[in-house]
Amino acid sequence: MENESEYLKETEILDYNHPLFDAYLEQFEKFTSKKEKIIRFYEKVRDHFIYDPYHLDLRPEALKASHVLTKNRAWCVEKSNVFAAGARRLGIPARMGYAIVRNHIGVEKLEQYLKRTEIVFHGYVEVYLNQKWVACTPAFDKRICRLSGVPPLEFDGENNSMFQTFSGEKQFMEYLHYYGTFADVPVTLMHEEMKKYYPHLFENEWNDKAFSFFHL
């Protein structure tokens, strides 16, 4: 793979040499297989943090993977940051992916705040295993999946694991646009896209228990 080092290096946001990652990744050192390491790490990130899309912070200091480790609730971009940083620390190249999606189950409350059906800058991660990039989405934990009536996304290290298009007869997640992949979190682009889709969030202050939004 060309530019492998670019997808292994630490960045200001993917700060995997922070001391908090020492304990967080310790349990995965016993696995000799990179595939086994990343599968188990994916499960940890997916289920450790309760998925919470109601408290969004686009500021670089809040997006730092080490900062996310201090919380027990996180949205998809934050969880992706932890996963990508940890994968790199484990020696597995990782890059960031983003898309615009429309979620068809259990988002009525969120849509009231966003004033749109589109969820902009949904985050996922691609890791490089066995000479190919494989996508995975450690966003929805088991608890939120149970409440939504969909099975949690599993990751086998070989096949793309994106959100289910259908759960039974119900459409779950629809991908509308892909932004592509990035070696680091494109904070400015994310800020610009959210301002384009959700201008009202930038016009008022949003900081209460039910919903908060902070930007650059």
CSV table of N, CA and C in Angstrom, one decimal, residues 5-174:
chain,number,residue,atom,x,y,z
A,5,SER,N,2.5,4.9,5.9
A,5,SER,CA,2.8,5.7,7.1
A,5,SER,C,1.8,6.8,7.4
A,6,GLU,N,1.2,7.3,6.4
A,6,GLU,CA,0.2,8.4,6.5
A,6,GLU,C,-1.0,7.9,7.3
A,7,TYR,N,-1.3,6.6,7.2
A,7,TYR,CA,-2.5,6.1,7.9
A,7,TYR,C,-2.1,5.4,9.2
A,8,LEU,N,-0.9,5.5,9.6
A,8,LEU,CA,-0.4,5.0,10.9
A,8,LEU,C,0.0,6.1,11.9
A,9,LYS,N,0.2,7.3,11.4
A,9,LYS,CA,0.8,8.3,12.2
A,9,LYS,C,-0.2,8.9,13.2
A,10,GLU,N,0.3,9.4,14.3
A,10,GLU,CA,-0.5,10.1,15.3
A,10,GLU,C,-0.8,11.5,14.8
A,11,THR,N,-1.9,12.0,15.1
A,11,THR,CA,-2.3,13.4,14.7
A,11,THR,C,-2.8,14.1,16.0
A,12,GLU,N,-3.0,15.4,15.8
A,12,GLU,CA,-3.5,16.2,17.0
A,12,GLU,C,-4.8,15.6,17.5
A,13,ILE,N,-5.7,15.1,16.6
A,13,ILE,CA,-7.0,14.6,17.0
A,13,ILE,C,-6.9,13.1,17.3
A,14,LEU,N,-6.1,12.4,16.4
A,14,LEU,CA,-5.9,10.9,16.7
A,14,LEU,C,-4.7,10.7,17.5
A,15,ASP,N,-4.8,11.1,18.8
A,15,ASP,CA,-3.6,11.2,19.7
A,15,ASP,C,-3.4,10.0,20.5
A,16,TYR,N,-3.1,8.9,19.8
A,16,TYR,CA,-3.1,7.6,20.4
A,16,TYR,C,-1.9,7.3,21.4
A,17,ASN,N,-1.0,8.2,21.5
A,17,ASN,CA,0.1,8.1,22.5
A,17,ASN,C,-0.3,8.7,23.8
A,18,HIS,N,-1.5,9.2,23.9
A,18,HIS,CA,-2.0,9.8,25.2
A,18,HIS,C,-2.0,8.6,26.2
A,19,PRO,N,-1.7,8.9,27.4
A,19,PRO,CA,-1.7,7.8,28.5
A,19,PRO,C,-3.0,7.1,28.6
A,20,LEU,N,-4.1,7.7,28.3
A,20,LEU,CA,-5.4,7.0,28.4
A,20,LEU,C,-5.5,5.8,27.5
A,21,PHE,N,-4.8,5.8,26.4
A,21,PHE,CA,-4.8,4.7,25.5
A,21,PHE,C,-4.1,3.5,26.0
A,22,ASP,N,-3.1,3.7,26.9
A,22,ASP,CA,-2.4,2.6,27.4
A,22,ASP,C,-3.3,1.5,28.0
A,23,ALA,N,-4.1,1.9,28.9
A,23,ALA,CA,-5.0,1.0,29.6
A,23,ALA,C,-6.1,0.6,28.6
A,24,TYR,N,-6.6,1.5,27.8
A,24,TYR,CA,-7.7,1.1,26.9
A,24,TYR,C,-7.4,0.0,25.9
A,25,LEU,N,-6.1,0.0,25.5
A,25,LEU,CA,-5.7,-1.0,24.5
A,25,LEU,C,-5.0,-2.2,25.1
A,26,GLU,N,-4.7,-2.2,26.4
A,26,GLU,CA,-3.9,-3.2,27.0
A,26,GLU,C,-4.4,-4.6,26.7
A,27,GLN,N,-5.7,-4.8,26.8
A,27,GLN,CA,-6.3,-6.2,26.6
A,27,GLN,C,-6.2,-6.8,25.2
A,28,PHE,N,-5.8,-5.9,24.2
A,28,PHE,CA,-5.7,-6.4,22.9
A,28,PHE,C,-4.3,-6.9,22.5
A,29,GLU,N,-3.4,-6.6,23.4
A,29,GLU,CA,-2.0,-6.9,23.1
A,29,GLU,C,-1.8,-8.4,23.1
A,30,LYS,N,-2.7,-9.2,23.8
A,30,LYS,CA,-2.5,-10.6,23.9
A,30,LYS,C,-2.8,-11.3,22.5
A,31,PHE,N,-3.5,-10.7,21.6
A,31,PHE,CA,-3.8,-11.3,20.3
A,31,PHE,C,-2.6,-11.1,19.4
A,32,THR,N,-2.2,-12.2,18.8
A,32,THR,CA,-1.1,-12.1,17.8
A,32,THR,C,-1.5,-11.7,16.4
A,33,SER,N,-2.8,-12.0,16.1
A,33,SER,CA,-3.3,-11.7,14.8
A,33,SER,C,-3.9,-10.2,14.8
A,34,LYS,N,-3.5,-9.5,13.8
A,34,LYS,CA,-4.0,-8.1,13.6
A,34,LYS,C,-5.5,-8.2,13.4
A,35,LYS,N,-6.0,-9.1,12.7
A,35,LYS,CA,-7.4,-9.3,12.4
A,35,LYS,C,-8.2,-9.5,13.7
A,36,GLU,N,-7.7,-10.4,14.5
A,36,GLU,CA,-8.4,-10.6,15.8
A,36,GLU,C,-8.3,-9.4,16.7
A,37,LYS,N,-7.2,-8.7,16.7
A,37,LYS,CA,-7.1,-7.4,17.5
A,37,LYS,C,-8.2,-6.4,17.1
A,38,ILE,N,-8.3,-6.2,15.7
A,38,ILE,CA,-9.2,-5.2,15.3
A,38,ILE,C,-10.6,-5.5,15.5
A,39,ILE,N,-11.0,-6.8,15.3
A,39,ILE,CA,-12.4,-7.2,15.5
A,39,ILE,C,-12.7,-7.0,17.0
A,40,ARG,N,-11.9,-7.4,17.9
A,40,ARG,CA,-12.2,-7.2,19.4
A,40,ARG,C,-12.2,-5.7,19.7
A,41,PHE,N,-11.3,-5.0,19.2
A,41,PHE,CA,-11.3,-3.6,19.4
A,41,PHE,C,-12.5,-2.9,18.9
A,42,TYR,N,-13.0,-3.3,17.7
A,42,TYR,CA,-14.2,-2.7,17.1
A,42,TYR,C,-15.4,-2.9,18.1
A,43,GLU,N,-15.5,-4.2,18.6
A,43,GLU,CA,-16.6,-4.5,19.5
A,43,GLU,C,-16.5,-3.6,20.8
A,44,LYS,N,-15.3,-3.4,21.3
A,44,LYS,CA,-15.1,-2.6,22.5
A,44,LYS,C,-15.6,-1.1,22.2
A,45,VAL,N,-15.1,-0.5,21.1
A,45,VAL,CA,-15.5,0.9,20.8
A,45,VAL,C,-17.0,1.0,20.6
A,46,ARG,N,-17.6,0.0,19.8
A,46,ARG,CA,-19.0,0.0,19.5
A,46,ARG,C,-19.8,0.0,20.8
A,47,ASP,N,-19.5,-0.8,21.7
A,47,ASP,CA,-20.4,-1.0,22.9
A,47,ASP,C,-19.9,-0.2,24.1
A,48,HIS,N,-18.7,0.2,24.2
A,48,HIS,CA,-18.2,1.0,25.4
A,48,HIS,C,-19.0,2.3,25.5
A,49,PHE,N,-19.2,3.0,24.4
A,49,PHE,CA,-19.8,4.3,24.4
A,49,PHE,C,-21.3,4.2,24.0
A,50,ILE,N,-22.2,4.7,24.7
A,50,ILE,CA,-23.6,4.8,24.3
A,50,ILE,C,-23.7,5.8,23.2
A,51,TYR,N,-24.3,5.4,22.1
A,51,TYR,CA,-24.4,6.3,21.0
A,51,TYR,C,-25.3,7.5,21.3
A,52,ASP,N,-24.8,8.7,21.1
A,52,ASP,CA,-25.5,9.9,21.6
A,52,ASP,C,-25.3,11.0,20.5
A,53,PRO,N,-26.3,11.1,19.6
A,53,PRO,CA,-26.2,12.2,18.6
A,53,PRO,C,-26.8,13.5,19.0
A,54,TYR,N,-27.1,13.7,20.3
A,54,TYR,CA,-27.7,14.9,20.7
A,54,TYR,C,-26.8,15.9,21.4
A,55,HIS,N,-25.5,15.5,21.4
A,55,HIS,CA,-24.5,16.5,22.0
A,55,HIS,C,-23.3,16.5,21.0
A,56,LEU,N,-23.3,17.4,20.1
A,56,LEU,CA,-22.3,17.5,19.1
A,56,LEU,C,-21.3,18.7,19.3
A,57,ASP,N,-20.1,18.4,19.2
A,57,ASP,CA,-19.0,19.4,19.4
A,57,ASP,C,-18.0,19.3,18.3
A,58,LEU,N,-17.9,20.3,17.4
A,58,LEU,CA,-17.1,20.2,16.3
A,58,LEU,C,-15.7,20.8,16.5
A,59,ARG,N,-15.4,21.3,17.7
A,59,ARG,CA,-14.2,21.9,18.1
A,59,ARG,C,-13.1,20.8,18.2
A,60,PRO,N,-11.9,21.1,17.6
A,60,PRO,CA,-10.8,20.1,17.6
A,60,PRO,C,-10.5,19.5,19.0
A,61,GLU,N,-10.5,20.3,20.0
A,61,GLU,CA,-10.1,19.8,21.3
A,61,GLU,C,-11.1,18.8,21.8
A,62,ALA,N,-12.4,19.0,21.4
A,62,ALA,CA,-13.5,18.1,21.8
A,62,ALA,C,-13.5,16.8,21.0
A,63,LEU,N,-12.9,16.9,19.8
A,63,LEU,CA,-12.9,15.7,18.9
A,63,LEU,C,-11.7,14.8,19.2
A,64,LYS,N,-10.7,15.3,20.0
A,64,LYS,CA,-9.6,14.4,20.3
A,64,LYS,C,-10.0,13.1,20.8
A,65,ALA,N,-9.3,12.0,20.3
A,65,ALA,CA,-9.7,10.7,20.7
A,65,ALA,C,-9.5,10.5,22.2
A,66,SER,N,-8.4,11.1,22.8
A,66,SER,CA,-8.2,11.0,24.2
A,66,SER,C,-9.3,11.6,25.0
A,67,HIS,N,-9.8,12.7,24.5
A,67,HIS,CA,-10.9,13.4,25.2
A,67,HIS,C,-12.2,12.5,25.2
A,68,VAL,N,-12.4,11.9,24.1
A,68,VAL,CA,-13.6,11.0,24.0
A,68,VAL,C,-13.5,9.9,25.0
A,69,LEU,N,-12.3,9.4,25.2
A,69,LEU,CA,-12.1,8.3,26.2
A,69,LEU,C,-12.5,8.7,27.6
A,70,THR,N,-12.6,10.0,27.9
A,70,THR,CA,-13.1,10.4,29.2
A,70,THR,C,-14.6,10.3,29.4
A,71,LYS,N,-15.3,10.0,28.3
A,71,LYS,CA,-16.8,10.0,28.3
A,71,LYS,C,-17.3,8.6,28.2
A,72,ASN,N,-18.6,8.5,28.5
A,72,ASN,CA,-19.3,7.2,28.3
A,72,ASN,C,-20.4,7.3,27.2
A,73,ARG,N,-20.5,8.5,26.6
A,73,ARG,CA,-21.5,8.6,25.5
A,73,ARG,C,-20.8,9.4,24.4
A,74,ALA,N,-21.1,9.0,23.2
A,74,ALA,CA,-20.4,9.6,22.0
A,74,ALA,C,-21.2,9.5,20.8
A,75,TRP,N,-21.0,10.4,19.8
A,75,TRP,CA,-21.6,10.3,18.5
A,75,TRP,C,-20.7,9.6,17.5
A,76,CYS,N,-21.2,9.4,16.3
A,76,CYS,CA,-20.4,8.5,15.4
A,76,CYS,C,-19.0,9.0,15.1
A,77,VAL,N,-18.9,10.3,14.9
A,77,VAL,CA,-17.6,10.9,14.6
A,77,VAL,C,-16.6,10.7,15.8
A,78,GLU,N,-17.1,10.9,17.0
A,78,GLU,CA,-16.2,10.7,18.1
A,78,GLU,C,-15.8,9.2,18.3
A,79,LYS,N,-16.7,8.3,18.1
A,79,LYS,CA,-16.4,6.9,18.2
A,79,LYS,C,-15.4,6.5,17.1
A,80,SER,N,-15.6,7.0,15.9
A,80,SER,CA,-14.7,6.7,14.8
A,80,SER,C,-13.3,7.2,15.1
A,81,ASN,N,-13.2,8.4,15.7
A,81,ASN,CA,-11.9,8.9,16.1
A,81,ASN,C,-11.1,8.0,17.1
A,82,VAL,N,-11.9,7.5,18.0
A,82,VAL,CA,-11.2,6.5,19.0
A,82,VAL,C,-10.8,5.3,18.3
A,83,PHE,N,-11.7,4.8,17.4
A,83,PHE,CA,-11.4,3.5,16.7
A,83,PHE,C,-10.2,3.7,15.8
A,84,ALA,N,-10.2,4.7,15.0
A,84,ALA,CA,-9.0,5.0,14.1
A,84,ALA,C,-7.7,5.2,14.8
A,85,ALA,N,-7.8,5.9,15.9
A,85,ALA,CA,-6.6,6.2,16.7
A,85,ALA,C,-6.0,4.9,17.3
A,86,GLY,N,-7.0,4.1,17.9
A,86,GLY,CA,-6.6,2.8,18.5
A,86,GLY,C,-6.0,1.8,17.4
A,87,ALA,N,-6.6,1.8,16.3
A,87,ALA,CA,-6.2,0.9,15.2
A,87,ALA,C,-4.7,1.2,14.8
A,88,ARG,N,-4.5,2.5,14.7
A,88,ARG,CA,-3.1,2.9,14.3
A,88,ARG,C,-2.1,2.6,15.4
A,89,ARG,N,-2.5,2.8,16.7
A,89,ARG,CA,-1.7,2.4,17.8
A,89,ARG,C,-1.4,0.9,17.8
A,90,LEU,N,-2.3,0.1,17.3
A,90,LEU,CA,-2.2,-1.4,17.2
A,90,LEU,C,-1.4,-1.8,16.0
A,91,GLY,N,-1.0,-0.8,15.2
A,91,GLY,CA,-0.2,-1.1,14.0
A,91,GLY,C,-1.0,-1.4,12.7
A,92,ILE,N,-2.3,-1.0,12.7
A,92,ILE,CA,-3.2,-1.3,11.6
A,92,ILE,C,-3.5,0.1,10.9
A,93,PRO,N,-3.2,0.3,9.7
A,93,PRO,CA,-3.5,1.5,9.0
A,93,PRO,C,-5.0,1.8,9.0
A,94,ALA,N,-5.4,3.0,9.3
A,94,ALA,CA,-6.8,3.4,9.4
A,94,ALA,C,-7.0,4.8,8.8
A,95,ARG,N,-8.1,4.9,8.1
A,95,ARG,CA,-8.5,6.2,7.5
A,95,ARG,C,-9.9,6.5,7.8
A,96,MET,N,-10.3,7.8,7.8
A,96,MET,CA,-11.6,8.3,8.2
A,96,MET,C,-12.5,8.3,7.0
A,97,GLY,N,-13.8,7.9,7.1
A,97,GLY,CA,-14.7,8.0,6.0
A,97,GLY,C,-16.0,8.8,6.5
A,98,TYR,N,-16.6,9.5,5.6
A,98,TYR,CA,-17.8,10.3,6.0
A,98,TYR,C,-18.8,10.2,4.9
A,99,ALA,N,-20.1,10.3,5.3
A,99,ALA,CA,-21.2,10.3,4.4
A,99,ALA,C,-22.4,11.1,4.9
A,100,ILE,N,-23.3,11.4,4.0
A,100,ILE,CA,-24.6,11.9,4.4
A,100,ILE,C,-25.6,10.7,4.3
A,101,VAL,N,-26.3,10.5,5.4
A,101,VAL,CA,-27.2,9.3,5.5
A,101,VAL,C,-28.6,9.8,5.9
A,102,ARG,N,-29.5,9.0,5.6
A,102,ARG,CA,-30.9,9.2,6.2
A,102,ARG,C,-31.3,7.9,7.0
A,103,ASN,N,-31.5,8.1,8.2
A,103,ASN,CA,-31.9,7.0,9.1
A,103,ASN,C,-33.4,7.0,9.2
A,104,HIS,N,-34.0,5.8,9.0
A,104,HIS,CA,-35.4,5.7,8.9
A,104,HIS,C,-36.1,5.1,10.2
A,105,ILE,N,-35.3,4.9,11.2
A,105,ILE,CA,-35.8,4.3,12.4
A,105,ILE,C,-35.4,5.1,13.6
A,106,GLY,N,-36.3,5.5,14.4
A,106,GLY,CA,-36.0,6.1,15.7
A,106,GLY,C,-35.3,7.5,15.7
A,107,VAL,N,-35.5,8.3,14.7
A,107,VAL,CA,-34.8,9.6,14.6
A,107,VAL,C,-35.8,10.8,14.7
A,108,GLU,N,-37.0,10.6,15.0
A,108,GLU,CA,-38.0,11.7,15.0
A,108,GLU,C,-37.5,12.8,15.9
A,109,LYS,N,-37.0,12.5,17.1
A,109,LYS,CA,-36.5,13.5,18.0
A,109,LYS,C,-35.3,14.3,17.5
A,110,LEU,N,-34.4,13.6,16.9
A,110,LEU,CA,-33.2,14.2,16.3
A,110,LEU,C,-33.6,15.1,15.2
A,111,GLU,N,-34.5,14.7,14.3
A,111,GLU,CA,-34.9,15.5,13.2
A,111,GLU,C,-35.6,16.8,13.7
A,112,GLN,N,-36.2,16.8,14.8
A,112,GLN,CA,-36.7,18.1,15.3
A,112,GLN,C,-35.7,19.1,15.6
A,113,TYR,N,-34.5,18.7,16.0
A,113,TYR,CA,-33.4,19.6,16.3
A,113,TYR,C,-32.7,20.0,15.0
A,114,LEU,N,-32.5,19.0,14.1
A,114,LEU,CA,-31.7,19.2,12.8
A,114,LEU,C,-32.6,19.9,11.8
A,115,LYS,N,-33.9,19.8,11.9
A,115,LYS,CA,-34.9,20.3,10.9
A,115,LYS,C,-34.7,19.8,9.5
A,116,ARG,N,-34.1,18.6,9.4
A,116,ARG,CA,-33.9,17.9,8.1
A,116,ARG,C,-33.9,16.4,8.4
A,117,THR,N,-34.1,15.6,7.4
A,117,THR,CA,-34.0,14.2,7.5
A,117,THR,C,-32.6,13.7,7.3
A,118,GLU,N,-31.7,14.5,6.7
A,118,GLU,CA,-30.4,14.0,6.4
A,118,GLU,C,-29.5,14.2,7.6
A,119,ILE,N,-28.7,13.2,7.8
A,119,ILE,CA,-27.7,13.3,8.9
A,119,ILE,C,-26.3,13.5,8.2
A,120,VAL,N,-25.8,14.7,8.4
A,120,VAL,CA,-24.6,15.1,7.6
A,120,VAL,C,-23.3,14.7,8.4
A,121,PHE,N,-22.3,14.2,7.7
A,121,PHE,CA,-21.0,13.8,8.2
A,121,PHE,C,-21.1,12.7,9.2
A,122,HIS,N,-21.9,11.7,8.8
A,122,HIS,CA,-21.9,10.4,9.5
A,122,HIS,C,-20.5,9.8,9.4
A,123,GLY,N,-19.9,9.4,10.5
A,123,GLY,CA,-18.5,8.9,10.4
A,123,GLY,C,-18.4,7.4,10.5
A,124,TYR,N,-17.4,6.9,9.7
A,124,TYR,CA,-17.1,5.4,9.8
A,124,TYR,C,-15.6,5.4,9.6
A,125,VAL,N,-15.0,4.2,9.6
A,125,VAL,CA,-13.6,4.0,9.5
A,125,VAL,C,-13.2,2.9,8.5
A,126,GLU,N,-12.2,3.0,7.7
A,126,GLU,CA,-11.6,1.9,6.9
A,126,GLU,C,-10.3,1.5,7.5
A,127,VAL,N,-10.1,0.2,7.6
A,127,VAL,CA,-8.8,-0.3,8.1
A,127,VAL,C,-8.2,-1.2,7.0
A,128,TYR,N,-6.9,-1.2,7.0
A,128,TYR,CA,-6.2,-2.0,5.9
A,128,TYR,C,-5.7,-3.3,6.5
A,129,LEU,N,-6.4,-4.4,6.0
A,129,LEU,CA,-6.1,-5.7,6.4
A,129,LEU,C,-6.0,-6.6,5.2
A,130,ASN,N,-5.0,-7.5,5.2
A,130,ASN,CA,-4.8,-8.5,4.1
A,130,ASN,C,-4.9,-7.9,2.8
A,131,GLN,N,-4.1,-6.8,2.6
A,131,GLN,CA,-3.9,-6.1,1.3
A,131,GLN,C,-5.1,-5.4,0.8
A,132,LYS,N,-6.1,-5.1,1.7
A,132,LYS,CA,-7.3,-4.3,1.2
A,132,LYS,C,-7.9,-3.5,2.3
A,133,TRP,N,-8.6,-2.4,1.9
A,133,TRP,CA,-9.3,-1.6,2.8
A,133,TRP,C,-10.7,-2.2,3.1
A,134,VAL,N,-11.0,-2.2,4.4
A,134,VAL,CA,-12.3,-2.7,4.8
A,134,VAL,C,-13.0,-1.7,5.7
A,135,ALA,N,-14.2,-1.4,5.4
A,135,ALA,CA,-15.0,-0.4,6.1
A,135,ALA,C,-15.7,-1.0,7.3
A,136,CYS,N,-15.8,-0.2,8.4
A,136,CYS,CA,-16.6,-0.6,9.5
A,136,CYS,C,-17.2,0.6,10.3
A,137,THR,N,-18.2,0.4,11.0
A,137,THR,CA,-19.0,1.5,11.6
A,137,THR,C,-19.3,1.2,13.1
A,138,PRO,N,-18.4,1.6,14.0
A,138,PRO,CA,-18.6,1.3,15.4
A,138,PRO,C,-19.5,2.3,16.1
A,139,ALA,N,-20.6,2.7,15.5
A,139,ALA,CA,-21.4,3.8,16.0
A,139,ALA,C,-22.5,3.3,16.9
A,140,PHE,N,-23.4,2.4,16.5
A,140,PHE,CA,-24.6,2.0,17.3
A,140,PHE,C,-24.2,0.9,18.2
A,141,ASP,N,-24.3,1.1,19.5
A,141,ASP,CA,-24.0,0.1,20.5
A,141,ASP,C,-25.1,-0.9,20.6
A,142,LYS,N,-24.9,-2.0,21.3
A,142,LYS,CA,-25.9,-3.0,21.4
A,142,LYS,C,-27.2,-2.5,22.1
A,143,ARG,N,-27.1,-1.6,23.0
A,143,ARG,CA,-28.3,-1.1,23.7
A,143,ARG,C,-29.2,-0.3,22.8
A,144,ILE,N,-28.6,0.6,22.0
A,144,ILE,CA,-29.4,1.4,21.1
A,144,ILE,C,-30.0,0.5,20.0
A,145,CYS,N,-29.2,-0.5,19.6
A,145,CYS,CA,-29.7,-1.4,18.5
A,145,CYS,C,-31.0,-2.2,19.1
A,146,ARG,N,-30.9,-2.6,20.3
A,146,ARG,CA,-32.0,-3.3,20.9
A,146,ARG,C,-33.2,-2.4,21.0
A,147,LEU,N,-33.0,-1.2,21.4
A,147,LEU,CA,-34.1,-0.2,21.5
A,147,LEU,C,-34.7,0.1,20.1
A,148,SER,N,-33.9,0.1,19.1
A,148,SER,CA,-34.3,0.4,17.7
A,148,SER,C,-34.9,-0.8,17.0
A,149,GLY,N,-34.7,-2.0,17.6
A,149,GLY,CA,-35.2,-3.2,16.9
A,149,GLY,C,-34.4,-3.7,15.7
A,150,VAL,N,-33.1,-3.4,15.7
A,150,VAL,CA,-32.2,-3.8,14.7
A,150,VAL,C,-31.0,-4.6,15.3
A,151,PRO,N,-30.4,-5.5,14.6
A,151,PRO,CA,-29.2,-6.2,15.2
A,151,PRO,C,-28.0,-5.3,15.1
A,152,PRO,N,-27.1,-5.5,16.1
A,152,PRO,CA,-25.9,-4.7,16.1
A,152,PRO,C,-25.0,-5.1,14.9
A,153,LEU,N,-24.3,-4.1,14.3
A,153,LEU,CA,-23.4,-4.4,13.2
A,153,LEU,C,-22.2,-5.2,13.7
A,154,GLU,N,-21.9,-6.4,13.1
A,154,GLU,CA,-20.7,-7.1,13.4
A,154,GLU,C,-19.6,-6.8,12.4
A,155,PHE,N,-18.4,-7.1,12.7
A,155,PHE,CA,-17.3,-6.8,11.8
A,155,PHE,C,-16.4,-8.0,11.8
A,156,ASP,N,-16.1,-8.6,10.7
A,156,ASP,CA,-15.3,-9.8,10.6
A,156,ASP,C,-13.9,-9.6,10.1
A,157,GLY,N,-13.5,-8.3,9.8
A,157,GLY,CA,-12.2,-8.0,9.4
A,157,GLY,C,-12.0,-8.3,7.9
A,158,GLU,N,-13.0,-8.8,7.2
A,158,GLU,CA,-12.8,-9.1,5.8
A,158,GLU,C,-13.8,-8.4,4.9
A,159,ASN,N,-15.0,-8.2,5.4
A,159,ASN,CA,-16.1,-7.6,4.6
A,159,ASN,C,-16.5,-6.2,5.2
A,160,ASN,N,-16.9,-5.3,4.3
A,160,ASN,CA,-17.4,-4.0,4.8
A,160,ASN,C,-18.6,-4.2,5.7
A,161,SER,N,-18.6,-3.4,6.8
A,161,SER,CA,-19.6,-3.5,7.8
A,161,SER,C,-20.2,-2.1,8.0
A,162,MET,N,-21.1,-1.7,7.1
A,162,MET,CA,-21.8,-0.4,7.1
A,162,MET,C,-23.2,-0.6,7.8
A,163,PHE,N,-23.9,0.5,7.9
A,163,PHE,CA,-25.3,0.3,8.5
A,163,PHE,C,-26.1,-0.5,7.6
A,164,GLN,N,-27.0,-1.3,8.2
A,164,GLN,CA,-27.9,-2.2,7.5
A,164,GLN,C,-28.8,-1.4,6.6
A,165,THR,N,-29.0,-1.8,5.4
A,165,THR,CA,-30.0,-1.1,4.5
A,165,THR,C,-31.4,-1.5,5.0
A,166,PHE,N,-31.6,-2.8,5.4
A,166,PHE,CA,-32.9,-3.2,5.8
A,166,PHE,C,-32.7,-4.0,7.1
A,167,SER,N,-33.7,-3.9,8.0
A,167,SER,CA,-33.8,-4.8,9.1
A,167,SER,C,-35.2,-5.4,9.0
A,168,GLY,N,-35.2,-6.7,8.6
A,168,GLY,CA,-36.4,-7.3,8.3
A,168,GLY,C,-37.0,-6.7,7.1
A,169,GLU,N,-38.2,-6.2,7.2
A,169,GLU,CA,-38.9,-5.5,6.1
A,169,GLU,C,-38.8,-4.0,6.2
A,170,LYS,N,-38.1,-3.5,7.2
A,170,LYS,CA,-38.0,-2.1,7.4
A,170,LYS,C,-36.6,-1.5,6.9
A,171,GLN,N,-36.7,-0.4,6.1
A,171,GLN,CA,-35.5,0.2,5.7
A,171,GLN,C,-34.9,0.9,6.9
A,172,PHE,N,-33.6,0.8,7.1
A,172,PHE,CA,-32.9,1.3,8.3
A,172,PHE,C,-32.1,2.5,7.9
A,173,MET,N,-31.0,2.3,7.1
A,173,MET,CA,-30.1,3.4,6.9
A,173,MET,C,-29.9,3.5,5.4
A,174,GLU,N,-30.0,4.7,4.9
A,174,GLU,CA,-29.8,5.0,3.4
A,174,GLU,C,-28.7,5.9,3.3
